[in-house]
């Protein structure tokens, strides 16, 4: 029976169209991911070269004044993207993967990033995750919407029904043939992605793979449920397309609008302005007022004198740090609200397989917002370490020649966030099983 069903399916136009479409778009999505990795590698290499050359040039010009030299020098922290991020680029096209900062106020630098084409950001990236979430369900719908209705409309269903007492099983076998075809293409694309993108076969890769399988099983069950209602082909096609639009476009947009308006995040610009205002207003105050707060934070520098009648680097960098402290509350509020948005979205996504799949892909690929917040925390620690390492040398009037600049290369940050297999796979599995049970109940009426 399966042999005949496969032969019959392979002779249809929908098989050939689906195969060419999925393979073509799938390969393009993998190449898009490869291009993304190459672009990031080039940016990282360029940043490393720039930092090395910048240090050499500026040391020549400001050899005797370390405070002035470090006013200009930038030091780079890089979050090198894992190769698996090419499967689901997520928000990494908006959030920078490297930051070059001076030892001056951090809040004014933390949210600096390159300008991106708004049209490209709106359309998103054609990565493999996009193909799985949006295109694969459409192909499933196209192959299954008339699985039963076409037989009935052509008048062949009565003949088939007369030859078997298990009509529901016959429909299920026809569905299985199409599901196996889709899974075959998915397996091929995932294997091709692992080879082309050089993704190690570790747990994050297998988690994305299993999430993809469950996601397609969900859509298979959904298609079979609509078939079990025994309506005509037009009804099936319109209903399934409507469900696809609601689950992939409308509902995520509504959830996004809800979390944005419920948890309004202060603009990053606010923190930058507060940092600048907090720094600039110190020029009009007595130096002692600035130094009291600075020395409370760093009592180890209390041994250095701060002359009231002349410029000093300890006072200047003290002002810079006080600017960061002024913006600290806004920065923390912004981080807290972003985390709340993410938490609410994840909870709602437990009941929406399309959203759950997208968020899972981003989390497993390390391209979600929480991953970027972890990077910003690491950037703060990196900046703190730089400042506290250079402050004593600046305040002691050390020259640039006394520092081994070869140690100050670009630093790399790696993150590995754990995930729970149960919370990852169970939501989609439960919804799929519920739909399957309802479907089999309906099929009893055949």
Coordinates of C-alpha atoms in Angstrom, one line a residue:
X1 CA 0.0 0.0 0.0
X2 CA 2.8 2.5 1.0
X3 CA 4.7 1.6 -2.2
X4 CA 1.6 2.5 -4.3
X5 CA 0.9 5.6 -2.4
X6 CA 4.5 6.8 -2.8
X7 CA 4.4 6.1 -6.5
X8 CA 1.1 8.0 -6.9
X9 CA 2.5 11.0 -4.9
X10 CA 5.7 11.2 -6.8
X11 CA 3.8 11.5 -10.0
X12 CA 1.9 14.6 -8.9
X13 CA 2.9 18.1 -9.8
X14 CA 2.7 19.2 -6.2
X15 CA 5.5 16.8 -5.3
X16 CA 7.9 18.3 -7.9
X17 CA 6.9 21.9 -7.1
X18 CA 7.3 21.4 -3.4
X19 CA 10.7 19.6 -3.8
X20 CA 12.1 22.3 -6.0
X21 CA 10.7 25.1 -3.8
X22 CA 11.9 23.7 -0.5
X23 CA 15.4 22.7 -1.7
X24 CA 15.9 26.0 -3.6
X25 CA 14.8 28.3 -0.7
X26 CA 16.5 26.0 1.8
X27 CA 19.9 26.1 0.1
X28 CA 19.5 29.9 -0.3
X29 CA 18.8 30.2 3.4
X30 CA 21.9 28.2 4.3
X31 CA 24.0 30.3 2.0
X32 CA 22.5 33.4 3.6
X33 CA 23.6 32.0 7.0
X34 CA 27.1 31.3 5.6
X35 CA 27.3 34.9 4.3
X36 CA 26.3 36.2 7.7
X37 CA 29.1 34.2 9.4
X38 CA 31.6 35.5 6.8
X39 CA 30.5 39.1 7.3
X40 CA 30.9 38.8 11.1
X41 CA 34.4 37.1 10.7
X42 CA 35.5 40.0 8.5
X43 CA 34.2 42.6 10.9
X44 CA 36.0 40.9 13.8
X45 CA 39.3 40.6 11.9
X46 CA 39.0 44.3 10.9
X47 CA 38.4 45.3 14.5
X48 CA 41.4 43.4 15.7
X49 CA 43.6 45.0 13.0
X50 CA 42.2 48.5 13.7
X51 CA 42.8 48.2 17.5
X52 CA 46.4 47.2 16.9
X53 CA 47.1 50.0 14.4
X54 CA 45.2 52.5 16.5
X55 CA 47.4 51.8 19.6
X56 CA 50.6 52.1 17.6
X57 CA 49.6 55.4 16.0
X58 CA 48.2 57.1 19.1
X59 CA 51.2 56.0 21.3
X60 CA 53.5 57.8 18.9
X61 CA 51.5 61.1 19.2
X62 CA 50.7 60.9 23.0
X63 CA 53.6 59.0 24.4
X64 CA 54.1 61.3 27.4
X65 CA 50.5 61.8 28.4
X66 CA 48.8 58.5 29.2
X67 CA 45.6 60.1 30.3
X68 CA 45.2 61.9 26.9
X69 CA 46.3 58.7 25.0
X70 CA 43.6 56.6 26.7
X71 CA 41.0 59.3 25.9
X72 CA 41.3 58.2 22.3
X73 CA 42.2 54.5 22.5
X74 CA 39.4 52.0 22.0
X75 CA 39.5 48.4 23.3
X76 CA 37.3 45.8 21.6
X77 CA 35.2 43.1 23.2
X78 CA 33.9 40.5 20.7
X79 CA 31.0 38.1 21.1
X80 CA 32.1 35.7 18.4
X81 CA 29.0 34.1 16.9
X82 CA 28.7 30.3 17.1
X83 CA 28.2 28.7 13.7
X84 CA 24.8 27.5 14.8
X85 CA 23.7 31.1 14.9
X86 CA 23.5 31.1 11.0
X87 CA 20.5 28.8 11.3
X88 CA 18.5 31.4 13.2
X89 CA 20.1 34.9 13.0
X90 CA 17.4 36.3 15.3
X91 CA 18.2 39.8 16.7
X92 CA 21.9 39.7 16.1
X93 CA 21.5 41.7 12.9
X94 CA 20.3 44.6 15.2
X95 CA 22.5 44.0 18.3
X96 CA 26.2 44.4 17.7
X97 CA 28.5 41.4 18.2
X98 CA 31.5 43.5 19.0
X99 CA 31.9 46.8 21.0
X100 CA 35.0 49.0 20.9
X101 CA 35.0 51.2 24.0
X102 CA 37.3 53.8 25.6
X103 CA 37.8 54.0 29.4
X104 CA 35.5 57.0 29.5
X105 CA 31.8 56.8 30.4
X106 CA 30.3 53.5 29.2
X107 CA 26.6 54.4 28.9
X108 CA 27.4 56.8 26.1
X109 CA 29.1 54.0 24.2
X110 CA 27.1 50.9 25.2
X111 CA 24.3 51.3 22.6
X112 CA 26.4 52.6 19.7
X113 CA 25.9 50.4 16.7
X114 CA 26.1 50.6 12.9
X115 CA 23.1 52.0 10.9
X116 CA 21.1 49.3 9.2
X117 CA 18.7 49.5 6.3
X118 CA 15.2 49.7 7.9
X119 CA 13.7 47.9 5.0
X120 CA 16.0 44.9 5.4
X121 CA 15.4 44.8 9.1
X122 CA 11.6 44.8 8.5
X123 CA 11.8 41.9 6.1
X124 CA 14.1 40.0 8.3
X125 CA 16.7 37.3 7.3
X126 CA 16.0 34.4 5.0
X127 CA 17.7 31.9 7.4
X128 CA 16.9 28.2 7.7
X129 CA 14.8 28.9 10.8
X130 CA 12.6 31.3 8.7
X131 CA 12.1 28.6 6.0
X132 CA 11.1 26.0 8.6
X133 CA 8.7 28.2 10.5
X134 CA 7.0 29.9 7.5
X135 CA 7.6 27.9 4.3
X136 CA 7.4 24.3 5.4
X137 CA 3.8 24.7 6.8
X138 CA 2.7 26.2 3.6
X139 CA 4.0 23.2 1.6
X140 CA 2.3 20.9 4.0
X141 CA -1.0 22.7 3.6
X142 CA -0.7 22.6 -0.2
X143 CA 0.0 18.9 -0.2
X144 CA -2.7 17.9 2.3
X145 CA -5.7 20.2 2.1
X146 CA -7.5 18.1 -0.5
X147 CA -6.4 14.7 0.8
X148 CA -9.9 13.6 1.4
X149 CA -12.1 16.2 -0.3
X150 CA -10.5 15.6 -3.8
X151 CA -11.3 11.9 -3.7
X152 CA -14.9 12.8 -2.7
X153 CA -15.3 15.5 -5.3
X154 CA -13.9 13.3 -8.1
X155 CA -16.2 10.5 -7.1
X156 CA -13.5 8.0 -6.3
X157 CA -14.0 7.9 -2.6
X158 CA -16.9 5.5 -2.7
X159 CA -14.8 3.1 -4.7
X160 CA -12.0 3.3 -2.2
X161 CA -14.4 3.0 0.7
X162 CA -15.9 -0.1 -0.7
X163 CA -12.4 -1.8 -1.0
X164 CA -11.4 -1.1 2.6
X165 CA -13.1 -1.2 6.0
X166 CA -10.4 1.1 7.5
X167 CA -11.0 4.3 5.6
X168 CA -9.4 6.5 8.3
X169 CA -6.2 4.4 8.2
X170 CA -6.1 4.9 4.4
X171 CA -6.2 8.6 4.8
X172 CA -3.6 8.5 7.5
X173 CA -1.3 6.5 5.2
X174 CA -1.7 9.2 2.5
X175 CA -0.8 11.8 5.1
X176 CA 2.2 9.8 6.3
X177 CA 3.6 9.7 2.8
X178 CA 3.5 13.5 2.5
X179 CA 4.9 14.0 6.0
X180 CA 7.8 11.6 5.3
X181 CA 8.6 13.6 2.2
X182 CA 8.7 16.9 4.1
X183 CA 10.8 15.3 6.9
X184 CA 13.1 13.9 4.3
X185 CA 13.7 17.5 2.9
X186 CA 14.1 18.8 6.5
X187 CA 16.7 16.1 7.3
X188 CA 18.6 16.9 4.1
X189 CA 18.7 20.6 4.8
X190 CA 19.7 20.2 8.4
X191 CA 22.5 17.8 7.4
X192 CA 23.6 20.3 4.6
X193 CA 23.5 23.1 7.1
X194 CA 25.7 21.2 9.6
X195 CA 28.3 20.5 6.9
X196 CA 28.2 23.9 5.0
X197 CA 28.2 26.0 8.2
X198 CA 30.5 23.6 10.1
X199 CA 28.1 23.3 13.0
X200 CA 29.2 20.7 15.6
X201 CA 26.6 18.0 16.3
X202 CA 26.1 19.1 19.9
X203 CA 23.0 19.3 22.0
X204 CA 21.9 22.8 20.7
X205 CA 21.9 21.5 17.1
X206 CA 19.9 18.4 18.0
X207 CA 17.5 20.6 20.1
X208 CA 16.8 22.7 17.0
X209 CA 16.4 19.6 15.0
X210 CA 13.9 18.0 17.4
X211 CA 12.0 21.3 17.8
X212 CA 11.7 21.5 14.0
X213 CA 10.4 17.9 13.8
X214 CA 7.8 18.6 16.5
X215 CA 6.8 21.9 14.8
X216 CA 6.1 20.1 11.5
X217 CA 4.3 17.4 13.4
X218 CA 2.1 20.1 14.8
X219 CA 1.2 21.4 11.4
X220 CA 0.7 17.8 10.1
X221 CA -1.8 17.2 12.9
X222 CA -3.5 20.5 12.2
X223 CA -3.9 19.7 8.5
X224 CA -5.3 16.3 9.3
X225 CA -7.7 17.8 11.8
X226 CA -9.1 20.1 9.1
X227 CA -9.4 17.1 6.8
X228 CA -11.3 15.2 9.4
X229 CA -14.0 17.8 9.3
X230 CA -14.9 16.4 5.9
X231 CA -15.5 19.7 4.2
X232 CA -14.8 20.7 0.6
X233 CA -11.4 21.6 -0.8
X234 CA -12.1 25.4 -0.8
X235 CA -13.0 25.4 2.8
X236 CA -10.0 23.4 3.8
X237 CA -7.6 25.6 1.9
X238 CA -9.1 28.8 3.1
X239 CA -9.2 27.6 6.7
X240 CA -5.6 26.4 6.8
X241 CA -4.2 29.5 5.1
X242 CA -6.2 31.6 7.6
X243 CA -4.8 29.6 10.5
X244 CA -1.2 30.0 9.1
X245 CA -1.7 33.8 8.8
X246 CA -3.0 34.0 12.4
X247 CA -0.3 31.8 13.9
X248 CA 2.7 33.1 12.0
X249 CA 1.9 36.8 11.5
X250 CA -1.2 38.2 13.3
X251 CA -0.8 36.6 16.7
X252 CA 2.9 37.3 17.1
X253 CA 2.3 40.9 16.0
X254 CA -0.5 41.3 18.7
X255 CA 1.7 39.8 21.4
X256 CA 4.6 42.1 20.4
X257 CA 2.3 45.1 20.5
X258 CA 1.0 44.0 23.9
X259 CA 4.4 43.6 25.6
X260 CA 5.7 46.8 24.1
X261 CA 2.8 48.9 25.5
X262 CA 2.6 47.0 28.8
X263 CA 6.3 47.1 29.6
X264 CA 7.4 50.4 28.1
X265 CA 11.2 50.5 28.0
X266 CA 13.1 53.8 28.4
X267 CA 15.0 54.6 25.2
X268 CA 18.7 53.8 25.1
X269 CA 19.1 57.4 24.1
X270 CA 17.8 58.4 27.5
X271 CA 20.7 56.6 29.3
X272 CA 23.2 58.2 26.9
X273 CA 21.8 61.7 27.5
X274 CA 21.7 61.2 31.2
X275 CA 25.3 60.0 31.2
X276 CA 26.4 63.0 29.2
X277 CA 24.4 65.4 31.4
X278 CA 25.8 63.8 34.5
X279 CA 29.3 64.3 33.2
X280 CA 29.0 67.8 31.7
X281 CA 27.3 69.3 34.8
X282 CA 30.4 68.3 36.9
X283 CA 32.4 71.0 35.0
X284 CA 30.3 73.6 36.9
X285 CA 30.7 72.1 40.3
X286 CA 33.6 72.2 42.7
X287 CA 36.0 69.3 42.1
X288 CA 35.6 68.0 45.7
X289 CA 31.9 67.4 45.0
X290 CA 32.8 65.0 42.2
X291 CA 35.6 63.3 44.0
X292 CA 33.7 62.5 47.1
X293 CA 31.3 60.1 45.2
X294 CA 34.1 58.8 43.1
X295 CA 36.4 58.0 46.1
X296 CA 33.4 56.4 47.9
X297 CA 33.2 53.9 44.9
X298 CA 37.0 53.5 44.7
X299 CA 38.7 54.3 48.0
X300 CA 42.0 52.9 46.8
X301 CA 42.5 56.2 44.8
X302 CA 42.1 58.5 47.8
X303 CA 45.9 58.9 48.1
X304 CA 45.9 61.0 44.9
X305 CA 45.7 64.8 45.2
X306 CA 43.1 66.7 43.2
X307 CA 44.1 70.3 42.7
X308 CA 41.2 72.8 42.6
X309 CA 42.9 75.3 40.4
X310 CA 44.1 73.1 37.5
X311 CA 43.0 70.2 35.3
X312 CA 43.8 66.6 36.5
X313 CA 43.0 63.3 35.0
X314 CA 41.7 61.8 38.2
X315 CA 39.1 64.5 38.3
X316 CA 38.3 64.1 34.6
X317 CA 37.8 60.3 34.7
X318 CA 36.0 60.7 38.0
X319 CA 33.5 62.9 36.2
X320 CA 33.1 60.3 33.5
X321 CA 32.3 57.6 35.9
X322 CA 29.9 59.8 37.8
X323 CA 28.1 60.3 34.5
X324 CA 27.7 56.5 34.3
X325 CA 26.3 56.4 37.8
X326 CA 23.8 59.1 36.9
X327 CA 22.5 57.0 34.1
X328 CA 22.6 53.7 36.1
X329 CA 19.0 53.7 37.2
X330 CA 17.7 54.3 33.7
X331 CA 20.0 51.6 32.3
X332 CA 18.9 49.1 35.0
X333 CA 15.2 49.9 34.4
X334 CA 15.6 49.4 30.7
X335 CA 17.3 46.0 31.2
X336 CA 14.6 44.9 33.7
X337 CA 11.8 45.9 31.3
X338 CA 13.4 44.0 28.4
X339 CA 13.7 40.9 30.6
X340 CA 10.1 41.2 31.5
X341 CA 9.1 41.5 27.9
X342 CA 11.0 38.4 27.1
X343 CA 9.5 36.4 30.0
X344 CA 6.0 37.4 29.1
X345 CA 6.6 36.5 25.4
X346 CA 8.0 33.1 26.4
X347 CA 5.0 32.3 28.6
X348 CA 2.5 33.2 25.9
X349 CA 4.5 31.3 23.3
X350 CA 4.0 28.1 25.3
X351 CA 0.5 28.1 23.7
X352 CA 1.5 29.3 20.3
X353 CA 3.8 26.7 18.5
X354 CA 5.0 29.2 15.9
X355 CA 6.2 31.7 18.5
X356 CA 7.6 29.0 20.6
X357 CA 9.6 27.6 17.7
X358 CA 11.0 31.0 16.8
X359 CA 12.0 31.9 20.3
X360 CA 13.5 28.4 20.8
X361 CA 15.5 28.7 17.7
X362 CA 16.9 32.1 18.7
X363 CA 17.7 30.9 22.2
X364 CA 19.5 27.8 21.0
X365 CA 21.4 29.7 18.4
X366 CA 22.4 32.4 20.9
X367 CA 20.8 35.2 19.0
X368 CA 18.0 36.1 21.4
X369 CA 17.7 39.3 23.4
X370 CA 18.7 37.8 26.7
X371 CA 22.0 36.6 25.1
X372 CA 22.7 40.2 24.1
X373 CA 21.9 41.4 27.6
X374 CA 24.5 38.9 28.9
X375 CA 27.0 40.4 26.5
X376 CA 26.3 43.9 27.8
X377 CA 26.9 42.7 31.3
X378 CA 30.2 41.2 30.2
X379 CA 31.0 44.6 28.4
X380 CA 30.4 46.4 31.7
X381 CA 32.8 44.1 33.5
X382 CA 35.3 44.4 30.7
X383 CA 35.1 48.2 30.9
X384 CA 35.5 48.1 34.7
X385 CA 38.6 46.0 34.4
X386 CA 40.1 48.3 31.9
X387 CA 39.5 51.4 33.9
X388 CA 40.8 50.0 37.2
X389 CA 43.8 48.7 35.4
X390 CA 44.7 52.0 33.7
X391 CA 43.7 54.4 36.5
X392 CA 46.7 53.9 38.7
X393 CA 49.1 54.3 35.8
X394 CA 47.3 57.5 34.7
X395 CA 47.2 59.0 38.1
X396 CA 50.9 58.1 38.7
X397 CA 51.8 60.0 35.4
X398 CA 53.2 56.8 33.9
X399 CA 54.3 57.2 30.2
X400 CA 53.0 55.0 27.4
X401 CA 56.4 53.4 27.0
X402 CA 56.1 51.7 30.4
X403 CA 53.0 49.7 29.3
X404 CA 53.2 46.5 27.4
X405 CA 50.6 47.3 24.7
X406 CA 50.9 43.8 23.1
X407 CA 48.7 42.5 26.0
X408 CA 45.8 44.7 24.9
X409 CA 44.4 42.8 22.0
X410 CA 40.7 42.3 21.3
X411 CA 39.1 40.2 23.9
X412 CA 36.5 37.5 23.2
X413 CA 33.4 36.7 25.1
X414 CA 31.7 33.4 24.9
X415 CA 28.4 32.5 26.4
X416 CA 26.6 29.2 26.8
X417 CA 23.1 29.4 28.2
X418 CA 21.6 26.2 29.4
X419 CA 18.1 25.2 28.4
X420 CA 15.5 22.8 29.7
X421 CA 14.6 19.9 27.3
X422 CA 11.2 19.5 28.9
X423 CA 10.1 23.2 28.6
X424 CA 11.6 23.2 25.0
X425 CA 9.8 20.2 23.6
X426 CA 6.7 19.6 25.8
X427 CA 4.5 22.6 24.8
X428 CA 4.5 21.8 21.1
X429 CA 4.2 18.0 21.8
X430 CA 1.2 18.5 24.1
X431 CA -0.7 20.7 21.6
X432 CA 0.1 18.3 18.8
X433 CA -1.3 15.3 20.8
X434 CA -4.5 17.2 21.7
X435 CA -5.1 18.0 18.0
X436 CA -4.4 14.4 17.0
X437 CA -6.9 13.0 19.6
X438 CA -9.6 15.4 18.3
X439 CA -8.8 14.4 14.7
X440 CA -9.0 10.6 15.4
X441 CA -12.4 11.2 17.2
X442 CA -13.7 13.0 14.1
X443 CA -12.4 10.2 11.8
X444 CA -14.7 7.7 13.5
X445 CA -17.5 9.3 11.5
X446 CA -16.0 8.3 8.2

